[in-house]
PDB file of N, CA, C and O and ligand atoms in Angstrom:
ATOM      1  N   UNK A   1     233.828  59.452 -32.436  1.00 74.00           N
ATOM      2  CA  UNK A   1     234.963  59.032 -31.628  1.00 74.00           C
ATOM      3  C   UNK A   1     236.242  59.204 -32.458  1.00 74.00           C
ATOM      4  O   UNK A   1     236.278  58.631 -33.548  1.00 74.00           O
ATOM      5  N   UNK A   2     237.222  59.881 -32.088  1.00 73.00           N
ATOM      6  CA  UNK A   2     238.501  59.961 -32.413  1.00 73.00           C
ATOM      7  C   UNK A   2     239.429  58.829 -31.682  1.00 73.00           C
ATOM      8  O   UNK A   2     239.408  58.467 -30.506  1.00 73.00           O
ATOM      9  N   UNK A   3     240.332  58.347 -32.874  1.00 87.00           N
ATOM     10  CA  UNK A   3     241.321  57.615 -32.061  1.00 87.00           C
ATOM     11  C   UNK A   3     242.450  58.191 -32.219  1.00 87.00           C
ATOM     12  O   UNK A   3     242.944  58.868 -33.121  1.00 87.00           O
ATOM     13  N   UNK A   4     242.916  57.699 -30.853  1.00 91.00           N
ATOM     14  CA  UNK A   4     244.354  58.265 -30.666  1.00 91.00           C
ATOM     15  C   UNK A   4     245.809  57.731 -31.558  1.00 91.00           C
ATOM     16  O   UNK A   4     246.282  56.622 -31.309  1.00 91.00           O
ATOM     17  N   UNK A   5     246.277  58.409 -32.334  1.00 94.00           N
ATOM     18  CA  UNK A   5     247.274  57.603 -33.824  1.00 94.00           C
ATOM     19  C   UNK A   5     248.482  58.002 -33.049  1.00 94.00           C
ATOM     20  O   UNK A   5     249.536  58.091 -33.678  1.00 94.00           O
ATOM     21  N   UNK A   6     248.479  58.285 -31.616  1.00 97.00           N
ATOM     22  CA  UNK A   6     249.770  58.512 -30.777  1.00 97.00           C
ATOM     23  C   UNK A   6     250.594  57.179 -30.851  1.00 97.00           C
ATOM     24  O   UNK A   6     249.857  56.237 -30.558  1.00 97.00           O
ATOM     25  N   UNK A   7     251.521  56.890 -31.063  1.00 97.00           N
ATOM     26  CA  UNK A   7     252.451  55.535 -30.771  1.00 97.00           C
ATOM     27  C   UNK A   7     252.612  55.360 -29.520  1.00 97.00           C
ATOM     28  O   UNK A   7     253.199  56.050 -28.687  1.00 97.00           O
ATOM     29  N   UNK A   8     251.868  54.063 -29.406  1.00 94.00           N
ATOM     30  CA  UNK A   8     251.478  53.245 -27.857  1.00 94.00           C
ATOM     31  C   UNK A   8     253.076  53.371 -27.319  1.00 94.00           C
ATOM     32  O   UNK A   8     253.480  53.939 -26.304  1.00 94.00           O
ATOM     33  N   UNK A   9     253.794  52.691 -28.283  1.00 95.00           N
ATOM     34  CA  UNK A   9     255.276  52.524 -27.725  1.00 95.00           C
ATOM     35  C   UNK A   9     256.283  53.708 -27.156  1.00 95.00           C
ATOM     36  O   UNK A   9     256.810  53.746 -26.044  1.00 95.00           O
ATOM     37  N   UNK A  10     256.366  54.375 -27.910  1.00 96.00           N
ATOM     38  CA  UNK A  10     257.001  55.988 -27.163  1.00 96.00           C
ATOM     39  C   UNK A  10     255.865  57.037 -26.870  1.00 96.00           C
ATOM     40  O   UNK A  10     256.119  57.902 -26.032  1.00 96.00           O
ATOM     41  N   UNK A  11     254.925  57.037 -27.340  1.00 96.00           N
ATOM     42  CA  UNK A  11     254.389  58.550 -26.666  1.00 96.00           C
ATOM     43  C   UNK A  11     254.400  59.320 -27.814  1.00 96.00           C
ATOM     44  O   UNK A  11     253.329  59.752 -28.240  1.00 96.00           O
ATOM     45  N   UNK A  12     255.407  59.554 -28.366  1.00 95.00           N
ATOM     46  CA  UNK A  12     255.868  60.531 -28.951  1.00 95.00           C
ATOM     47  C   UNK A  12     255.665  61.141 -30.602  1.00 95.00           C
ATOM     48  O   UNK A  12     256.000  62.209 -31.112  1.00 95.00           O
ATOM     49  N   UNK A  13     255.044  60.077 -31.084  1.00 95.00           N
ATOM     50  CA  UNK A  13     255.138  60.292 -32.554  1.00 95.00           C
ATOM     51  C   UNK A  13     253.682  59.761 -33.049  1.00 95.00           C
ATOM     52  O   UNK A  13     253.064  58.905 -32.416  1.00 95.00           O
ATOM     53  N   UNK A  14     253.193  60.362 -34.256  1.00 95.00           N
ATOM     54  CA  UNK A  14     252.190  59.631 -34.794  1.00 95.00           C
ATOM     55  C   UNK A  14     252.590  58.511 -34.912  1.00 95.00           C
ATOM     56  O   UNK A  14     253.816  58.395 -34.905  1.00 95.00           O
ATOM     57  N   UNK A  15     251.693  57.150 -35.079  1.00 95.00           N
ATOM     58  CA  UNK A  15     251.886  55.681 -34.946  1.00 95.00           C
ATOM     59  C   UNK A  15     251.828  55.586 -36.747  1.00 95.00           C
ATOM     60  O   UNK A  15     250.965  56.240 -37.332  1.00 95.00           O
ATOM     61  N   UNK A  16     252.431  55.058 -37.227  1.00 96.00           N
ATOM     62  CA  UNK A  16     252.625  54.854 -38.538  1.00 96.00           C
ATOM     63  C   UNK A  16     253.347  53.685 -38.899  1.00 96.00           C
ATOM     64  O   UNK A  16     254.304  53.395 -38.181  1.00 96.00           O
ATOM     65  N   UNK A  17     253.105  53.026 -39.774  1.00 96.00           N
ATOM     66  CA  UNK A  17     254.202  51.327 -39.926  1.00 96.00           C
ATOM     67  C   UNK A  17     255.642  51.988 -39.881  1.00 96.00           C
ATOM     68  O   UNK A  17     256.237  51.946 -38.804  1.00 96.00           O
ATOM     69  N   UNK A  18     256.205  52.553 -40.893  1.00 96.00           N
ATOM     70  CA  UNK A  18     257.328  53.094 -40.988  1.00 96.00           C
ATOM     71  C   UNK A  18     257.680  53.983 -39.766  1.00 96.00           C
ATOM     72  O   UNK A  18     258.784  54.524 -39.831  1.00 96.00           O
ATOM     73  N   UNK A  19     256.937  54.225 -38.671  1.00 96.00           N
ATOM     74  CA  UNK A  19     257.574  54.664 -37.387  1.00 96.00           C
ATOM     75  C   UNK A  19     258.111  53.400 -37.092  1.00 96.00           C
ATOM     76  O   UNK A  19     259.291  53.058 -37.169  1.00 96.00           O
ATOM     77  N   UNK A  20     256.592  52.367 -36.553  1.00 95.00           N
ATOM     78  CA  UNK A  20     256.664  51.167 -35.361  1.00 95.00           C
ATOM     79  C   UNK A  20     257.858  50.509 -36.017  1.00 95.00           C
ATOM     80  O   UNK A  20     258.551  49.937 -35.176  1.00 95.00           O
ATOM     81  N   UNK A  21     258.416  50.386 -37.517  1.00 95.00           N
ATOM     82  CA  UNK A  21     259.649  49.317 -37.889  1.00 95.00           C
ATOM     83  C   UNK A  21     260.838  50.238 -37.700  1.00 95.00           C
ATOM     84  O   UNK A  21     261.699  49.959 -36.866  1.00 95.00           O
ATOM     85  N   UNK A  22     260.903  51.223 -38.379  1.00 95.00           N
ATOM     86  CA  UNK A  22     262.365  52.231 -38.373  1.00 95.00           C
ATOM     87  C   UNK A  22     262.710  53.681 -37.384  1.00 95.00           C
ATOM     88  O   UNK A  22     263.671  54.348 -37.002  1.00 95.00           O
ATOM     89  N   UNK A  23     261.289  53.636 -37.286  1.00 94.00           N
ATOM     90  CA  UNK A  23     261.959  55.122 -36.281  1.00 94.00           C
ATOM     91  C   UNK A  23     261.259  55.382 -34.820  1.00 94.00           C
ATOM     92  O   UNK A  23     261.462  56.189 -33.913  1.00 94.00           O
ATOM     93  N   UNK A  24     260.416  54.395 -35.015  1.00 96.00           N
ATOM     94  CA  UNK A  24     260.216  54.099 -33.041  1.00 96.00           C
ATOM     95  C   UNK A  24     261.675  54.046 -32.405  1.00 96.00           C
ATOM     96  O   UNK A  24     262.531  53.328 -32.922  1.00 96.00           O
ATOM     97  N   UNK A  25     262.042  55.079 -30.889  1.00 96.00           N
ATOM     98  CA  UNK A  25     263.365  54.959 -30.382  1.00 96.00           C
ATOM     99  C   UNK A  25     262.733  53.769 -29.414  1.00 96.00           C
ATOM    100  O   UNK A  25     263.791  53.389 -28.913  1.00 96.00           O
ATOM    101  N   UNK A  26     261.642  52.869 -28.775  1.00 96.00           N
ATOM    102  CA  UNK A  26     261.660  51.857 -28.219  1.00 96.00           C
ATOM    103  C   UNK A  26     261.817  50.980 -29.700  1.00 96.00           C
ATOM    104  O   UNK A  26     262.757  50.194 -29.577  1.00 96.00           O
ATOM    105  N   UNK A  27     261.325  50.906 -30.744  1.00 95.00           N
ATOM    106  CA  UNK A  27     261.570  49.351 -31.813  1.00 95.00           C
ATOM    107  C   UNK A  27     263.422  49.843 -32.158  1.00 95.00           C
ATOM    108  O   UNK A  27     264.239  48.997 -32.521  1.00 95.00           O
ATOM    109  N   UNK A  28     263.605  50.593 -32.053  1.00 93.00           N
ATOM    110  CA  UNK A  28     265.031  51.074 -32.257  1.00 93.00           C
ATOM    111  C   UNK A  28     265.919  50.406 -31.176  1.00 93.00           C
ATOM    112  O   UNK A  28     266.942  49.900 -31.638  1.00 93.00           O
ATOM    113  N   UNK A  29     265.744  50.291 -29.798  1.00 94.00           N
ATOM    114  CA  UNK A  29     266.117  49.401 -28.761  1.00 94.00           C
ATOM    115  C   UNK A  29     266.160  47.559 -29.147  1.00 94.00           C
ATOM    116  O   UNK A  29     267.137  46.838 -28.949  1.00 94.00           O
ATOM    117  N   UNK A  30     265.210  47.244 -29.560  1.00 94.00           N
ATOM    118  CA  UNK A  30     264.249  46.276 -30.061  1.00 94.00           C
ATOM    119  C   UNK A  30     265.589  45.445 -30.976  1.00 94.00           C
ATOM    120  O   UNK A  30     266.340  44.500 -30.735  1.00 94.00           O
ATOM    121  N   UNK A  31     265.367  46.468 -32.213  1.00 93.00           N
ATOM    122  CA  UNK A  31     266.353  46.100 -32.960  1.00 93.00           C
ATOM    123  C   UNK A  31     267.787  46.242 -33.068  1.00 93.00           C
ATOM    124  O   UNK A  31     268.296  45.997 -34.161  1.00 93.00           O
ATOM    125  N   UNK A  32     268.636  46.660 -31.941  1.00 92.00           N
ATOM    126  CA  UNK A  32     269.912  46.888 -31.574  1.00 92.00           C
ATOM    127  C   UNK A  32     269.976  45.614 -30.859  1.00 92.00           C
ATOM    128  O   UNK A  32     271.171  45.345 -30.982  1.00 92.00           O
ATOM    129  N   UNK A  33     269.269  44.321 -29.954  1.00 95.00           N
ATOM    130  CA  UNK A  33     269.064  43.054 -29.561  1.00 95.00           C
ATOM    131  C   UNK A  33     269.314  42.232 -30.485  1.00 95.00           C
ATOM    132  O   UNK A  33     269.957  41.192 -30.344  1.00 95.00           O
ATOM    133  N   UNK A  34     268.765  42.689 -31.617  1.00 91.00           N
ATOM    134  CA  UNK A  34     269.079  41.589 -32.651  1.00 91.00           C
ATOM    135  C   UNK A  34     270.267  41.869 -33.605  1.00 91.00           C
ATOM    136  O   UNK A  34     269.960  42.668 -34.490  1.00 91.00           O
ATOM    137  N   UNK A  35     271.802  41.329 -33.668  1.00 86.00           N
ATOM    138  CA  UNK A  35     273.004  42.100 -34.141  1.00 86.00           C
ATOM    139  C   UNK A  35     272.763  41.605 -35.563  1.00 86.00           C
ATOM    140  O   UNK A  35     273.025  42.327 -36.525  1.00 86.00           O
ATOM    141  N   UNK A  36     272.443  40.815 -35.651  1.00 92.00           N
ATOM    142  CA  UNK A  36     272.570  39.273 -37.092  1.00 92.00           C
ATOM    143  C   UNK A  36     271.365  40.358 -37.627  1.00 92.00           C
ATOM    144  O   UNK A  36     271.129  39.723 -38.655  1.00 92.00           O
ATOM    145  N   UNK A  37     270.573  41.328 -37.695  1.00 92.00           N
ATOM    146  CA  UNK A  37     269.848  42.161 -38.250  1.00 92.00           C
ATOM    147  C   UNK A  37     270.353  43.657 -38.547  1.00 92.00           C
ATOM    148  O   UNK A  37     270.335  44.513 -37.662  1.00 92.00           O
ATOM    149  N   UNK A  38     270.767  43.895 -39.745  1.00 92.00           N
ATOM    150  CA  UNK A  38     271.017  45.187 -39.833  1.00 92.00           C
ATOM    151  C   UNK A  38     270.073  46.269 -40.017  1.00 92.00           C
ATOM    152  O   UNK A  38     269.121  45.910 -40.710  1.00 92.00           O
ATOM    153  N   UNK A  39     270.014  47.466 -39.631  1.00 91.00           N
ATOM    154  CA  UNK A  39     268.681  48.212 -40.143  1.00 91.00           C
ATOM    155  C   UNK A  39     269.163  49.566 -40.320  1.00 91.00           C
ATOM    156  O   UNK A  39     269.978  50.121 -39.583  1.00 91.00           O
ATOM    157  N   UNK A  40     268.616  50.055 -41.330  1.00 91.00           N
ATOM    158  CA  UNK A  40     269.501  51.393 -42.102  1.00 91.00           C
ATOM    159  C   UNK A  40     269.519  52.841 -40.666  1.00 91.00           C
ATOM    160  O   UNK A  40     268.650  53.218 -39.880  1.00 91.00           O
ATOM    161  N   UNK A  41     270.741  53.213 -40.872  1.00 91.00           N
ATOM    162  CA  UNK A  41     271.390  54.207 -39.373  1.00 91.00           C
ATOM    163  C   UNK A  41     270.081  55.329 -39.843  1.00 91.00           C
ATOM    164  O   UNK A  41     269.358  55.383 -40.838  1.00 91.00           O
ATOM    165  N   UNK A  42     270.179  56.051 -38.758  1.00 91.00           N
ATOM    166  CA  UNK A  42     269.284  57.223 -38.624  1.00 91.00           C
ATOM    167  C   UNK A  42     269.504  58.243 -39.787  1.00 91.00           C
ATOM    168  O   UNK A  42     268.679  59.113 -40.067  1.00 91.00           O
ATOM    169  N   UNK A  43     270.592  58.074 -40.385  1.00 94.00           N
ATOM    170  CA  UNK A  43     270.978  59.504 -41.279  1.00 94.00           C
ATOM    171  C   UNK A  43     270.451  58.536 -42.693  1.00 94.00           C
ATOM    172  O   UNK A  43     269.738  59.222 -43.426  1.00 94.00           O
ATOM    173  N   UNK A  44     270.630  57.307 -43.136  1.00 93.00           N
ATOM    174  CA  UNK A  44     269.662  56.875 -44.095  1.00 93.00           C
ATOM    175  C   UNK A  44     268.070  56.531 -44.188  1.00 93.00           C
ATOM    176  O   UNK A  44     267.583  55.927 -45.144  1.00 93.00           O
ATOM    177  N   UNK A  45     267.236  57.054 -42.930  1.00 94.00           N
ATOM    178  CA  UNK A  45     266.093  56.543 -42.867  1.00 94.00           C
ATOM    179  C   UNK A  45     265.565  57.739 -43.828  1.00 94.00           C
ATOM    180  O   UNK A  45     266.105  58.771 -44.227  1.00 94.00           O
ATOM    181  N   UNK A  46     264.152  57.110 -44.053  1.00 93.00           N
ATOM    182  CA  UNK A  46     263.636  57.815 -45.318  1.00 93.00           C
ATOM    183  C   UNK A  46     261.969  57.940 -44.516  1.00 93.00           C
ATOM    184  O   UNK A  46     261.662  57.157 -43.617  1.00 93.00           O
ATOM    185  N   UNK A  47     261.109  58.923 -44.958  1.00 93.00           N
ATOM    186  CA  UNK A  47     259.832  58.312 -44.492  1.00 93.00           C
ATOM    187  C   UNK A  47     259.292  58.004 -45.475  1.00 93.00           C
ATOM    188  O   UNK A  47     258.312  58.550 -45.982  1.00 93.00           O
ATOM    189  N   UNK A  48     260.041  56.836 -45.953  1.00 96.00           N
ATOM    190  CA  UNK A  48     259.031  56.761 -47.235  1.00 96.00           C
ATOM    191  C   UNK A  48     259.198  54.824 -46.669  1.00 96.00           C
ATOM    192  O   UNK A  48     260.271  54.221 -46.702  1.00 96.00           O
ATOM    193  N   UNK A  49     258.222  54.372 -46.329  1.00 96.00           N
ATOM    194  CA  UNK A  49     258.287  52.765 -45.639  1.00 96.00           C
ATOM    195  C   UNK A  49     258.979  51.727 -46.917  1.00 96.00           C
ATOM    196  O   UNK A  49     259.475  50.614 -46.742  1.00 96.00           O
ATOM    197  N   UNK A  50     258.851  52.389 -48.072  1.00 97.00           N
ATOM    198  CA  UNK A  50     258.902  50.988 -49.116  1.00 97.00           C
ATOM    199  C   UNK A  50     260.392  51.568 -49.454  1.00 97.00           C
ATOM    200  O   UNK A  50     261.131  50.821 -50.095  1.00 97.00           O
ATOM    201  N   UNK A  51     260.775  52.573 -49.149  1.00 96.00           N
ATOM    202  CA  UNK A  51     262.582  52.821 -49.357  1.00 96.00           C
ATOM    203  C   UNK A  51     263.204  52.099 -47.737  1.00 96.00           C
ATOM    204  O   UNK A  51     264.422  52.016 -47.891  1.00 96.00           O
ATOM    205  N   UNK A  52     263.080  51.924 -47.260  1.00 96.00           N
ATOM    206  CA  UNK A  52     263.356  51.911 -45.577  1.00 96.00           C
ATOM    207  C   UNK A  52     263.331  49.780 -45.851  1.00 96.00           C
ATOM    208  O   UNK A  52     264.193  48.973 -45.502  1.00 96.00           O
ATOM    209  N   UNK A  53     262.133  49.549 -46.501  1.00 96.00           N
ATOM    210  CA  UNK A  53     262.307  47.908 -46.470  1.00 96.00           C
ATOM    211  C   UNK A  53     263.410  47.789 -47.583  1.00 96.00           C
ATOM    212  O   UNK A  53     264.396  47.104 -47.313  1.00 96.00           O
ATOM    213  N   UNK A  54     263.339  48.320 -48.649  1.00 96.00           N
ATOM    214  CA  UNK A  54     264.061  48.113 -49.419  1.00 96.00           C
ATOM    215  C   UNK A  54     265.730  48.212 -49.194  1.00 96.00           C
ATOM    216  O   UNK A  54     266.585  47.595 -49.830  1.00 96.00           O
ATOM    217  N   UNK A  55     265.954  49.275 -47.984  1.00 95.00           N
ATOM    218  CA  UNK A  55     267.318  49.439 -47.537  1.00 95.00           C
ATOM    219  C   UNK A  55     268.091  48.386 -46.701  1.00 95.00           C
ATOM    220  O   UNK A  55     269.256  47.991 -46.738  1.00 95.00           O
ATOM    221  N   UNK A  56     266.555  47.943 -45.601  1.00 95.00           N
ATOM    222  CA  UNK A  56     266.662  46.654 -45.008  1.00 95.00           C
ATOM    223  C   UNK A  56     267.372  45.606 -45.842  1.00 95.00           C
ATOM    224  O   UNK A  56     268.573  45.360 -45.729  1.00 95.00           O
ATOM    225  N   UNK A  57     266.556  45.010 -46.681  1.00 95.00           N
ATOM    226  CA  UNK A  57     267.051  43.511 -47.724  1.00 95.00           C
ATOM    227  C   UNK A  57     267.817  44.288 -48.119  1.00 95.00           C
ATOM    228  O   UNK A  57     267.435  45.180 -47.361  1.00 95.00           O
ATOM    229  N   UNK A  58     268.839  44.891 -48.836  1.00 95.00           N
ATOM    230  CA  UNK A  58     269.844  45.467 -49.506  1.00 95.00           C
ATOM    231  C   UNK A  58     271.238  45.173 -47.944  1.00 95.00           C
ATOM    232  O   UNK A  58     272.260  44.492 -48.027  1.00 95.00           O
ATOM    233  N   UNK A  59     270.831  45.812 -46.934  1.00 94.00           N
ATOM    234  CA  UNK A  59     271.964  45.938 -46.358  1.00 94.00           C
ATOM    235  C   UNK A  59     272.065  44.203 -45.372  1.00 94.00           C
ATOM    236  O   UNK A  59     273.036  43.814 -44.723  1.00 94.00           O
ATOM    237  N   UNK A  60     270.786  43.497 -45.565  1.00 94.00           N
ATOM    238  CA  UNK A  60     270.790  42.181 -44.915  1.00 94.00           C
ATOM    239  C   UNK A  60     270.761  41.305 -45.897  1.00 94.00           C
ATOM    240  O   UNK A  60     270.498  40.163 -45.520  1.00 94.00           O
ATOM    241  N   UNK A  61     270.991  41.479 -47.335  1.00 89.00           N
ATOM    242  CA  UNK A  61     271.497  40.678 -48.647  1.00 89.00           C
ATOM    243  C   UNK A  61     269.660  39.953 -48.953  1.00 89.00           C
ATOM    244  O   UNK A  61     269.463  38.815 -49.379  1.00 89.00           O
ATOM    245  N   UNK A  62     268.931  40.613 -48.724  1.00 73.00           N
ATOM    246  CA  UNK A  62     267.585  40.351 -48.845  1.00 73.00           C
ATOM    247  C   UNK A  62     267.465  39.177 -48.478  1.00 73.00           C
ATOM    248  O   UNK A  62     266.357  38.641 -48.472  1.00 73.00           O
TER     249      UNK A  62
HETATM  250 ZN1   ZN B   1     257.119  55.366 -31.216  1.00 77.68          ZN
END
């Protein structure tokens, strides 16, 4: 049996942590709701998940 690593949420992308937190365009909706949360713009995302948290606490004073 193969499973499907499609992202339940868009369709569109392999499902990966560093999609479902930073580059899912539905968790991207998600997190534009919450203003008091900053999350690094599209031109700083990285696919690298532990640069992407790390940009998080840096730009939300950890
Ligand atoms: Zn997605």
């Amino acid at each position: 049996m193969v499973a499907d690593s499609t992202c339940q949420l868009c369709g569109e992308h392999q499902e990966t942590t560093n999609h479902l937190i930073f580059q899912c365009r539905v968790s991207k909706e998600i997190w534009s709701m919450t203003p008091s949360i900053q999350i690094p713009s599209d031109n700083l995302l990285s696919n690298s998940l532990i640069e992407n948290v790390s940009m998080l606490l840096t730009l939300n004073n950890n």
